[in-house]
Short mmCIF file of C-alpha atoms (C1' of nucleotides) in Angstrom, two decimals:
data_model
loop_
_atom_site.label_atom_id
_atom_site.label_comp_id
_atom_site.label_asym_id
_atom_site.label_seq_id
_atom_site.Cartn_x
_atom_site.Cartn_y
_atom_site.Cartn_z
CA UNK W 1 101.10 -9.53 4.98
CA UNK W 2 104.09 -7.48 3.83
CA UNK W 3 107.10 -7.61 6.09
CA UNK W 4 107.65 -3.90 6.46
CA UNK W 5 104.11 -3.18 7.67
CA UNK W 6 104.54 -4.22 11.25
CA UNK W 7 101.47 -2.48 12.65
CA UNK W 8 98.58 -1.56 10.45
CA UNK W 9 97.17 1.05 12.79
CA UNK W 10 99.76 3.78 12.46
CA UNK W 11 98.35 7.10 13.63
CA UNK W 12 97.91 10.07 11.37
CA UNK W 13 100.30 12.08 13.58
CA UNK W 14 103.09 9.69 12.66
CA UNK W 15 102.21 9.50 8.96
CA UNK W 16 102.24 13.28 8.69
CA UNK W 17 105.86 13.35 9.81
CA UNK W 18 107.09 10.78 7.28
CA UNK W 19 107.52 13.12 4.30
CA UNK W 20 109.65 15.40 6.44
CA UNK W 21 111.85 12.50 7.56
CA UNK W 22 112.16 11.48 3.94
CA UNK W 23 113.27 14.98 2.97
CA UNK W 24 115.88 15.32 5.70
CA UNK W 25 117.27 11.87 5.01
CA UNK W 26 117.56 12.77 1.33
CA UNK W 27 119.48 15.94 2.19
CA UNK W 28 121.85 14.08 4.50
CA UNK W 29 122.55 11.46 1.87
CA UNK W 30 123.23 14.18 -0.67
CA UNK W 31 125.80 15.57 1.74
CA UNK W 32 127.47 12.18 1.86
CA UNK W 33 126.35 11.16 5.36
CA UNK W 34 126.14 7.40 5.74
CA UNK W 35 124.54 6.89 9.13
CA UNK W 36 122.88 8.90 11.89
CA UNK W 37 121.68 8.36 15.45
CA UNK W 38 118.18 9.28 16.56
CA UNK W 39 119.73 11.92 18.80
CA UNK W 40 121.59 13.67 15.99
CA UNK W 41 118.64 13.50 13.63
CA UNK W 42 116.36 14.87 16.35
CA UNK W 43 118.64 17.85 16.75
CA UNK W 44 118.64 18.56 13.01
CA UNK W 45 114.86 18.28 12.75
CA UNK W 46 113.95 19.93 16.07
CA UNK W 47 112.30 16.78 17.41
CA UNK W 48 113.12 14.44 20.28
CA UNK W 49 115.19 11.28 19.84
CA UNK W 50 112.40 9.37 21.55
CA UNK W 51 109.86 10.47 19.01
CA UNK W 52 112.02 9.50 16.08
CA UNK W 53 112.65 6.01 17.47
CA UNK W 54 108.96 5.64 18.34
CA UNK W 55 107.90 6.80 14.88
CA UNK W 56 110.26 4.57 12.93
CA UNK W 57 109.40 1.55 15.05
CA UNK W 58 105.80 1.74 13.92
CA UNK W 59 107.06 0.26 10.68
CA UNK W 60 109.89 -1.96 11.81
CA UNK W 61 113.30 -1.96 13.43
CA UNK W 62 115.31 -0.03 10.88
CA UNK W 63 118.15 0.81 13.24
CA UNK W 64 120.93 -1.06 14.93
CA UNK W 65 121.91 -0.76 18.58
CA UNK W 66 125.16 1.03 19.16
CA UNK W 67 125.28 2.20 15.53
CA UNK W 68 122.16 4.18 14.66
CA UNK W 69 120.36 4.20 11.34
CA UNK W 70 121.88 3.54 7.94
CA UNK W 71 120.57 6.39 5.83
CA UNK W 72 120.42 4.57 2.50
CA UNK W 73 118.39 1.79 4.08
CA UNK W 74 116.19 4.25 5.96
CA UNK W 75 115.46 6.29 2.84
CA UNK W 76 114.54 3.13 1.02
CA UNK W 77 112.23 1.91 3.78
CA UNK W 78 110.41 5.21 4.22
CA UNK W 79 110.22 5.50 0.44
CA UNK W 80 108.48 2.13 0.37
CA UNK W 81 106.03 3.17 3.06
CA UNK W 82 105.22 6.36 1.18
CA UNK W 83 104.96 4.49 -2.08
CA UNK W 84 107.48 6.52 -4.06
CA UNK W 85 108.86 3.46 -5.77
CA UNK W 86 105.69 2.56 -7.61
CA UNK W 87 105.04 4.77 -10.63
CA UNK W 88 101.55 6.25 -10.56
CA UNK W 89 99.99 8.12 -13.47
CA UNK W 90 98.35 11.47 -12.84
CA UNK W 91 96.04 13.79 -14.77
CA UNK W 92 95.89 17.50 -14.10
CA UNK W 93 92.61 19.33 -14.62
CA UNK W 94 92.61 23.08 -15.10
CA UNK W 95 95.68 24.59 -16.73
CA UNK W 96 95.41 28.14 -15.37
CA UNK W 97 98.20 29.91 -13.52
CA UNK W 98 98.32 27.44 -10.70
CA UNK W 99 97.83 24.32 -12.82
CA UNK W 100 100.58 25.39 -15.17
CA UNK W 101 102.92 26.13 -12.28
CA UNK W 102 102.33 22.76 -10.68
CA UNK W 103 102.76 20.96 -13.97
CA UNK W 104 106.04 22.76 -14.64
CA UNK W 105 107.41 23.19 -11.15
CA UNK W 106 106.85 19.86 -9.39
CA UNK W 107 109.38 17.13 -9.90
CA UNK W 108 106.78 14.39 -10.10
CA UNK W 109 109.29 11.62 -10.72
CA UNK W 110 110.80 12.31 -7.31
CA UNK W 111 107.51 11.26 -5.74
CA UNK W 112 106.82 8.27 -7.94
CA UNK W 113 104.31 10.17 -10.04
CA UNK W 114 104.14 10.66 -13.77
CA UNK W 115 102.07 13.47 -15.20
CA UNK W 116 100.26 11.81 -18.10
CA UNK W 117 97.60 14.27 -19.20
CA UNK W 118 96.54 17.91 -18.94
CA UNK W 119 92.92 18.97 -19.42
CA UNK W 120 91.05 22.24 -19.70
CA UNK W 121 87.68 23.42 -20.94
CA UNK W 122 88.98 26.71 -22.37
CA UNK W 123 89.07 26.35 -26.17
CA UNK W 124 91.95 28.83 -26.38
CA UNK W 125 94.17 26.67 -24.21
CA UNK W 126 93.39 23.34 -25.84
CA UNK W 127 96.24 22.32 -28.11
CA UNK W 128 98.78 24.46 -26.26
CA UNK W 129 101.70 22.74 -24.60
CA UNK W 130 102.64 22.83 -20.94
CA UNK W 131 105.23 20.69 -19.17
CA UNK W 132 105.84 18.93 -22.51
CA UNK W 133 102.23 17.78 -22.73
CA UNK W 134 99.53 18.95 -25.08
CA UNK W 135 96.52 20.35 -23.26
CA UNK W 136 93.47 18.22 -24.07
CA UNK W 137 89.78 19.09 -24.19
CA UNK W 138 88.01 18.06 -20.99
CA UNK W 139 85.54 16.15 -23.16
CA UNK W 140 88.40 13.76 -23.93
CA UNK W 141 88.66 12.84 -20.24
CA UNK W 142 86.64 9.63 -20.50
CA UNK W 143 88.57 8.28 -23.48
CA UNK W 144 91.89 9.21 -21.97
CA UNK W 145 91.21 7.63 -18.58
CA UNK W 146 89.92 4.39 -20.10
CA UNK W 147 93.12 4.16 -22.12
CA UNK W 148 95.66 5.32 -19.52
CA UNK W 149 94.01 4.49 -16.18
CA UNK W 150 95.49 7.32 -14.10
CA UNK W 151 95.25 6.75 -10.35
CA UNK W 152 95.76 10.38 -9.35
CA UNK W 153 93.93 13.55 -10.37
CA UNK W 154 95.26 17.02 -9.64
CA UNK W 155 92.43 19.52 -9.47
CA UNK W 156 93.40 23.11 -10.30
CA UNK W 157 89.89 24.21 -11.13
CA UNK W 158 87.52 26.67 -9.42
CA UNK W 159 85.43 25.74 -6.39
CA UNK W 160 82.27 25.64 -8.45
CA UNK W 161 83.22 22.68 -10.62
CA UNK W 162 85.46 20.77 -8.21
CA UNK W 163 82.93 18.32 -6.76
CA UNK W 164 81.38 17.54 -10.12
CA UNK W 165 84.71 16.85 -11.84
CA UNK W 166 85.84 14.77 -8.87
CA UNK W 167 82.72 12.59 -9.06
CA UNK W 168 83.30 12.16 -12.78
CA UNK W 169 86.89 11.07 -12.16
CA UNK W 170 85.91 8.62 -9.44
CA UNK W 171 83.69 6.87 -11.98
CA UNK W 172 86.73 6.66 -14.25
CA UNK W 173 88.73 4.84 -11.58
CA UNK W 174 90.77 7.68 -10.08
CA UNK W 175 91.79 6.71 -6.55
CA UNK W 176 93.51 9.84 -5.25
CA UNK W 177 92.80 13.56 -5.49
CA UNK W 178 95.29 16.33 -5.00
CA UNK W 179 92.84 19.14 -4.72
CA UNK W 180 93.80 22.81 -5.08
CA UNK W 181 90.28 24.04 -5.79
CA UNK W 182 89.75 25.87 -2.45
CA UNK W 183 86.82 23.59 -1.77
CA UNK W 184 86.90 20.50 0.46
CA UNK W 185 85.61 17.82 -1.89
CA UNK W 186 83.73 14.90 -0.36
CA UNK W 187 84.17 11.39 -1.74
CA UNK W 188 82.07 8.58 -0.35
CA UNK W 189 84.03 5.68 -1.85
CA UNK W 190 86.15 4.46 1.01
CA UNK W 191 89.16 3.52 -1.09
CA UNK W 192 89.56 6.99 -2.59
CA UNK W 193 91.89 9.39 -0.81
CA UNK W 194 91.89 13.17 -0.90
CA UNK W 195 94.41 15.85 -0.03
CA UNK W 196 92.68 19.21 0.09
CA UNK W 197 95.40 21.83 -0.25
CA UNK W 198 94.46 25.26 1.02
CA UNK W 199 97.24 27.75 0.42
CA UNK W 200 95.01 30.44 1.90
CA UNK W 201 94.92 28.59 5.22
CA UNK W 202 98.68 28.62 5.28
CA UNK W 203 98.77 32.36 4.61
CA UNK W 204 96.23 32.93 7.40
CA UNK W 205 98.40 31.00 9.85
CA UNK W 206 101.25 33.29 8.92
CA UNK W 207 99.01 36.30 9.43
CA UNK W 208 98.02 34.96 12.85
CA UNK W 209 101.67 34.51 13.75
CA UNK W 210 102.47 38.06 12.68
CA UNK W 211 99.61 39.31 14.84
CA UNK W 212 100.72 37.43 17.94
CA UNK W 213 104.47 37.08 17.66
CA UNK W 214 105.45 40.15 19.70
CA UNK W 215 103.26 39.16 22.66
CA UNK W 216 105.77 36.29 23.17
CA UNK S 1 95.38 43.59 27.30
CA UNK S 2 92.97 43.37 24.37
CA UNK S 3 89.49 42.21 25.20
CA UNK S 4 89.22 39.47 22.59
CA UNK S 5 92.38 37.69 23.71
CA UNK S 6 90.96 35.82 26.67
CA UNK S 7 93.75 33.34 27.06
CA UNK S 8 97.16 34.00 25.64
CA UNK S 9 98.23 30.38 25.62
CA UNK S 10 96.08 29.00 22.84
CA UNK S 11 97.51 25.73 21.56
CA UNK S 12 98.76 25.24 18.04
CA UNK S 13 96.15 22.52 17.49
CA UNK S 14 93.43 25.13 17.94
CA UNK S 15 95.13 27.81 15.84
CA UNK S 16 95.53 25.40 12.95
CA UNK S 17 91.77 24.93 12.80
CA UNK S 18 90.93 28.64 12.69
CA UNK S 19 91.46 29.20 8.95
CA UNK S 20 89.12 26.32 8.22
CA UNK S 21 86.44 27.75 10.51
CA UNK S 22 86.89 31.07 8.78
CA UNK S 23 86.39 29.46 5.37
CA UNK S 24 83.28 27.55 6.32
CA UNK S 25 81.74 30.58 8.02
CA UNK S 26 82.41 32.61 4.88
CA UNK S 27 80.68 30.00 2.72
CA UNK S 28 77.65 29.88 5.01
CA UNK S 29 77.35 33.65 4.99
CA UNK S 30 77.57 33.67 1.20
CA UNK S 31 74.65 31.24 1.20
CA UNK S 32 72.66 33.68 3.32
CA UNK S 33 72.82 31.76 6.60
CA UNK S 34 72.54 34.08 9.61
CA UNK S 35 73.23 31.83 12.58
CA UNK S 36 74.39 28.30 13.33
CA UNK S 37 74.66 25.99 16.34
CA UNK S 38 77.86 24.20 17.25
CA UNK S 39 76.09 20.93 16.45
CA UNK S 40 75.15 21.93 12.91
CA UNK S 41 78.55 23.43 12.17
CA UNK S 42 80.24 20.31 13.53
CA UNK S 43 78.24 18.19 11.12
CA UNK S 44 79.21 20.36 8.14
CA UNK S 45 82.88 20.36 9.09
CA UNK S 46 83.13 16.75 10.28
CA UNK S 47 84.11 17.80 13.80
CA UNK S 48 82.40 17.44 17.19
CA UNK S 49 80.19 20.16 18.66
CA UNK S 50 82.27 19.97 21.82
CA UNK S 51 85.44 20.74 19.95
CA UNK S 52 83.96 23.75 18.22
CA UNK S 53 82.67 25.23 21.48
CA UNK S 54 85.98 24.48 23.18
CA UNK S 55 87.96 26.05 20.33
CA UNK S 56 85.93 29.23 20.11
CA UNK S 57 85.94 29.69 23.86
CA UNK S 58 89.70 29.99 23.83
CA UNK S 59 89.12 33.49 22.47
CA UNK S 60 85.88 34.52 24.12
CA UNK S 61 82.20 33.71 24.38
CA UNK S 62 81.06 34.40 20.85
CA UNK S 63 77.82 32.43 21.14
CA UNK S 64 74.54 32.83 22.94
CA UNK S 65 72.76 30.10 24.88
CA UNK S 66 69.65 28.78 23.21
CA UNK S 67 70.52 30.57 19.97
CA UNK S 68 73.95 29.50 18.71
CA UNK S 69 76.48 31.67 16.94
CA UNK S 70 75.75 34.72 14.83
CA UNK S 71 77.80 34.12 11.69
CA UNK S 72 78.57 37.73 10.85
CA UNK S 73 79.87 38.33 14.35
CA UNK S 74 81.80 35.06 14.35
CA UNK S 75 83.45 35.80 11.02
CA UNK S 76 84.45 39.17 12.29
CA UNK S 77 85.89 37.81 15.54
CA UNK S 78 87.88 35.03 13.88
CA UNK S 79 88.99 37.51 11.23
CA UNK S 80 90.35 39.71 14.01
CA UNK S 81 92.18 36.82 15.62
CA UNK S 82 93.74 35.85 12.28
CA UNK S 83 94.57 39.48 11.55
CA UNK S 84 92.82 39.73 8.18
CA UNK S 85 91.58 43.23 8.94
CA UNK S 86 95.00 44.81 9.11
CA UNK S 87 96.55 45.38 5.70
CA UNK S 88 100.06 43.96 5.49
CA UNK S 89 102.45 44.58 2.61
CA UNK S 90 104.22 41.64 1.01
CA UNK S 91 107.14 41.19 -1.37
CA UNK S 92 107.52 38.13 -3.55
CA UNK S 93 110.99 36.91 -4.42
CA UNK S 94 111.49 34.64 -7.41
CA UNK S 95 109.05 35.09 -10.27
CA UNK S 96 109.34 31.65 -11.87
CA UNK S 97 106.41 29.38 -12.58
CA UNK S 98 105.36 29.09 -9.00
CA UNK S 99 106.02 32.70 -8.02
CA UNK S 100 104.04 33.93 -11.00
CA UNK S 101 101.16 31.60 -10.17
CA UNK S 102 101.01 32.71 -6.57
CA UNK S 103 101.19 36.36 -7.56
CA UNK S 104 98.36 35.92 -10.05
CA UNK S 105 96.26 33.28 -8.39
CA UNK S 106 96.05 34.24 -4.72
CA UNK S 107 93.44 36.75 -3.69
CA UNK S 108 95.72 38.53 -1.26
CA UNK S 109 93.17 41.14 -0.27
CA UNK S 110 90.96 38.39 1.13
CA UNK S 111 93.68 37.65 3.67
CA UNK S 112 94.55 41.22 4.54
CA UNK S 113 97.67 41.16 2.39
CA UNK S 114 98.78 43.47 -0.36
CA UNK S 115 101.39 42.34 -2.83
CA UNK S 116 103.65 45.37 -3.13
CA UNK S 117 106.74 44.19 -4.99
CA UNK S 118 108.08 41.37 -7.18
CA UNK S 119 111.78 40.61 -7.39
CA UNK S 120 113.98 38.37 -9.48
CA UNK S 121 117.64 38.09 -10.34
CA UNK S 122 117.08 36.96 -13.93
CA UNK S 123 117.86 39.93 -16.20
CA UNK S 124 115.37 38.66 -18.79
CA UNK S 125 112.49 38.85 -16.34
CA UNK S 126 113.30 42.24 -14.84
CA UNK S 127 110.97 44.85 -16.27
CA UNK S 128 108.31 42.33 -17.20
CA UNK S 129 104.92 42.62 -15.56
CA UNK S 130 103.14 40.03 -13.43
CA UNK S 131 100.02 40.54 -11.34
CA UNK S 132 100.04 44.19 -12.44
CA UNK S 133 103.46 44.76 -10.92
CA UNK S 134 106.74 45.36 -12.65
CA UNK S 135 109.37 42.78 -11.74
CA UNK S 136 112.29 44.51 -10.05
CA UNK S 137 115.96 43.62 -9.87
CA UNK S 138 116.82 41.87 -6.63
CA UNK S 139 119.53 44.49 -6.10
CA UNK S 140 116.70 46.99 -5.57
CA UNK S 141 115.48 45.01 -2.55
CA UNK S 142 117.17 47.20 0.05
CA UNK S 143 115.88 50.46 -1.40
CA UNK S 144 112.40 49.08 -1.85
CA UNK S 145 112.12 47.68 1.67
CA UNK S 146 113.38 50.87 3.29
CA UNK S 147 110.75 52.81 1.36
CA UNK S 148 107.79 50.41 1.66
CA UNK S 149 108.51 48.42 4.86
CA UNK S 150 106.87 45.15 3.84
CA UNK S 151 106.15 42.82 6.77
CA UNK S 152 105.80 39.67 4.71
CA UNK S 153 108.12 37.99 2.21
CA UNK S 154 107.01 35.22 -0.10
CA UNK S 155 109.95 33.07 -1.13
CA UNK S 156 109.59 31.27 -4.45
CA UNK S 157 113.30 30.76 -4.96
CA UNK S 158 115.44 27.60 -5.05
CA UNK S 159 116.62 25.86 -1.89
CA UNK S 160 120.16 27.06 -2.42
CA UNK S 161 119.46 30.77 -1.96
CA UNK S 162 116.53 30.60 0.48
CA UNK S 163 118.38 30.99 3.77
CA UNK S 164 120.60 33.76 2.47
CA UNK S 165 117.71 35.82 1.06
CA UNK S 166 115.72 35.24 4.23
CA UNK S 167 118.55 36.58 6.39
CA UNK S 168 118.84 39.58 4.12
CA UNK S 169 115.12 40.27 4.46
CA UNK S 170 115.17 39.92 8.24
CA UNK S 171 117.74 42.71 8.34
CA UNK S 172 115.32 44.79 6.28
CA UNK S 173 112.57 44.36 8.86
CA UNK S 174 110.52 41.54 7.34
CA UNK S 175 108.59 39.77 10.11
CA UNK S 176 106.94 36.86 8.32
CA UNK S 177 108.06 34.38 5.68
CA UNK S 178 105.81 32.37 3.42
CA UNK S 179 108.42 29.98 2.17
CA UNK S 180 107.93 27.80 -0.91
CA UNK S 181 111.62 27.10 -1.43
CA UNK S 182 111.53 23.40 -0.42
CA UNK S 183 113.96 24.19 2.36
CA UNK S 184 113.04 24.74 6.02
CA UNK S 185 114.58 28.12 6.70
CA UNK S 186 115.72 28.85 10.24
CA UNK S 187 115.28 32.31 11.74
CA UNK S 188 116.70 33.03 15.16
CA UNK S 189 114.88 36.32 15.79
CA UNK S 190 112.01 35.31 18.02
CA UNK S 191 109.51 37.78 16.61
CA UNK S 192 109.84 36.51 13.04
CA UNK S 193 107.39 33.82 11.95
CA UNK S 194 107.81 31.27 9.18
CA UNK S 195 105.43 29.05 7.25
CA UNK S 196 107.42 26.48 5.33
CA UNK S 197 105.15 25.20 2.59
CA UNK S 198 106.09 21.82 1.19
CA UNK S 199 103.82 20.80 -1.64
CA UNK S 200 105.90 17.66 -2.06
CA UNK S 201 105.01 16.56 1.47
CA UNK S 202 101.36 16.87 0.58
CA UNK S 203 101.83 14.78 -2.54
CA UNK S 204 103.68 12.13 -0.52
CA UNK S 205 100.79 11.93 1.95
CA UNK S 206 98.51 11.30 -0.97
CA UNK S 207 100.85 8.63 -2.25
CA UNK S 208 100.86 7.01 1.19
CA UNK S 209 97.07 7.05 1.24
CA UNK S 210 96.93 5.45 -2.19
CA UNK S 211 99.32 2.75 -1.00
CA UNK S 212 97.32 1.94 2.11
CA UNK S 213 93.71 2.74 1.30
CA UNK S 214 92.63 -0.72 0.18
CA UNK S 215 93.92 -2.41 3.34
CA UNK S 216 91.06 -0.58 5.14
"C1'" DT I 1 57.83 29.32 30.95
"C1'" DA I 2 59.94 25.48 28.18
"C1'" DG I 3 63.34 24.41 24.81
"C1'" DA I 4 67.62 25.03 22.94
"C1'" DT I 5 72.21 25.60 23.11
"C1'" DT I 6 76.09 27.63 25.07
"C1'" DG I 7 80.28 27.86 28.35
"C1'" DT I 8 82.88 25.13 31.27
"C1'" DT I 9 84.30 21.41 34.18
"C1'" DA I 10 85.40 16.53 34.45
"C1'" DA I 11 86.57 12.08 32.13
"C1'" DT I 12 88.73 9.84 28.44
"C1'" DC I 13 91.70 9.08 25.08
"C1'" DG I 14 95.91 9.46 22.43
"C1'" DA I 15 100.43 11.25 21.63
"C1'" DT I 16 104.84 12.53 23.39
"C1'" DT I 17 108.58 11.97 26.46
"C1'" DA I 18 111.43 9.50 29.71
"C1'" DA I 19 113.67 5.47 31.22
"C1'" DC I 20 116.09 1.41 30.73
"C1'" DA I 21 117.00 -3.29 29.47
"C1'" DA I 22 118.53 -5.53 25.18
"C1'" DT I 23 122.15 -5.83 21.94
"C1'" DC I 24 125.23 -4.50 18.34
"C1'" DT H 1 134.80 -6.17 26.65
"C1'" DA H 2 133.03 -1.32 27.07
"C1'" DG H 3 130.41 2.20 24.84
"C1'" DA H 4 126.81 3.55 22.16
"C1'" DT H 5 122.40 3.50 20.77
"C1'" DT H 6 118.40 1.10 19.68
"C1'" DG H 7 113.60 -0.98 20.66
"C1'" DT H 8 110.10 -0.93 23.92
"C1'" DT H 9 107.65 -0.32 28.13
"C1'" DA H 10 105.99 2.95 31.53
"C1'" DA H 11 104.96 7.81 32.90
"C1'" DT H 12 103.51 12.23 31.59
"C1'" DC H 13 101.39 15.47 29.21
"C1'" DG H 14 97.99 17.53 26.21
"C1'" DA H 15 94.00 17.32 23.34
"C1'" DT H 16 89.46 15.64 22.54
"C1'" DT H 17 85.07 14.20 24.06
"C1'" DA H 18 81.28 13.87 27.28
"C1'" DA H 19 78.34 15.81 30.62
"C1'" DC H 20 75.72 19.25 32.63
"C1'" DA H 21 74.65 23.47 34.95
"C1'" DA H 22 73.96 28.25 33.38
"C1'" DT H 23 71.21 31.14 30.62
"C1'" DC H 24 69.22 33.13 26.58
#
DNA sequence: TAGATTGTTAATCGATTAACAATC
DNA sequence: TAGATTGTTAATCGATTAACAATC
């Protein structure tokens, strides 16, 4: 068993906070900070020092009494946990407005991902270039995946075709779906993970907040 | 006090689930379903019946014993809570890849929002059209906001200028920020709400899942 | 009426916070 | 050594689930 995985039963509540830790640590390092105490980090992130120590200790003792946490080490450890140091190939399906924006806008390398192929079914788009990749015909998907073995698929396609394309990709060995299709896809294979992104949900939360902010 | 706001202290855990309820109810209605029991809805949404009844009862008794929930009524009630029935004007700042995609891709009307203005500081973009709106010079922001009074600002600008633009918009009366800038903006005014969207965090969660899925 | 299903209270479970001994 | 700050256990708090009486 790997050394850094102290407990294997880390709760989802903790996991969800890891990317945010990773971000703040990155910022601090960029500013030249070398070390930080749980108390100071808590203040910066609007958390409690207790929670930070509790969270980090799920994975191992990354700190040092009387000193705090070394940020370079901490970034590296959390990076390992999140898997940013292994390069993973990704395909993006559906090069509409959103697909194009994600292809161009996301710094995939920062997250250990490499965008390897873009696919669309629109004949007009096929052959065009986006994010330095030629857009391929969706009928090429099987050939491409057998050759390149992408682990991640980014779905920027409409609701209607999301489940069908996802099933097709599972058969081709895709193990993770970043799904922007506005439809919660269901995958039965237990070793396939899904992140259903719903930007609309986020906008509705904002709308709720607007509605209820004045009533304190 | 408004009738539908039974308790004013609804927890964030409950609020976060509302947009998802709203989505599923919408889908069911589109399929012609008229009513549903908490048990059946729980099954569809992978929740417990208890939780659904508990959640909905935070806002009022929307169901009927022996019958279940009328979907039209439920959609309407949750829509009210989320504020989708009031039209709110929004400005979008930063018409790069992502800004353009959000302007074009999101069905704002569905969420009670109306995109009223697009702004950029890039002279080459000013005057261009996106989502049927002419892109305006950021220096026009003050004039525009005084005339149109948008409540929502969508920030699709780099980290470096996010806080500054946000502060500027708060002075102009903006009450809600949908922030895609990769930087957690801080607003001190207590009646201003912020949704910091971090697509990178979502991708990191997926990466974590990929890393840990096989070890059950 | 009998059956179904809610609204609501009580029990359980998990997550957060507080406290403090260990130790750098 | 003295001071600081962690790692970790115990206490608290909140959220989820179970149970059931109310009622359509």
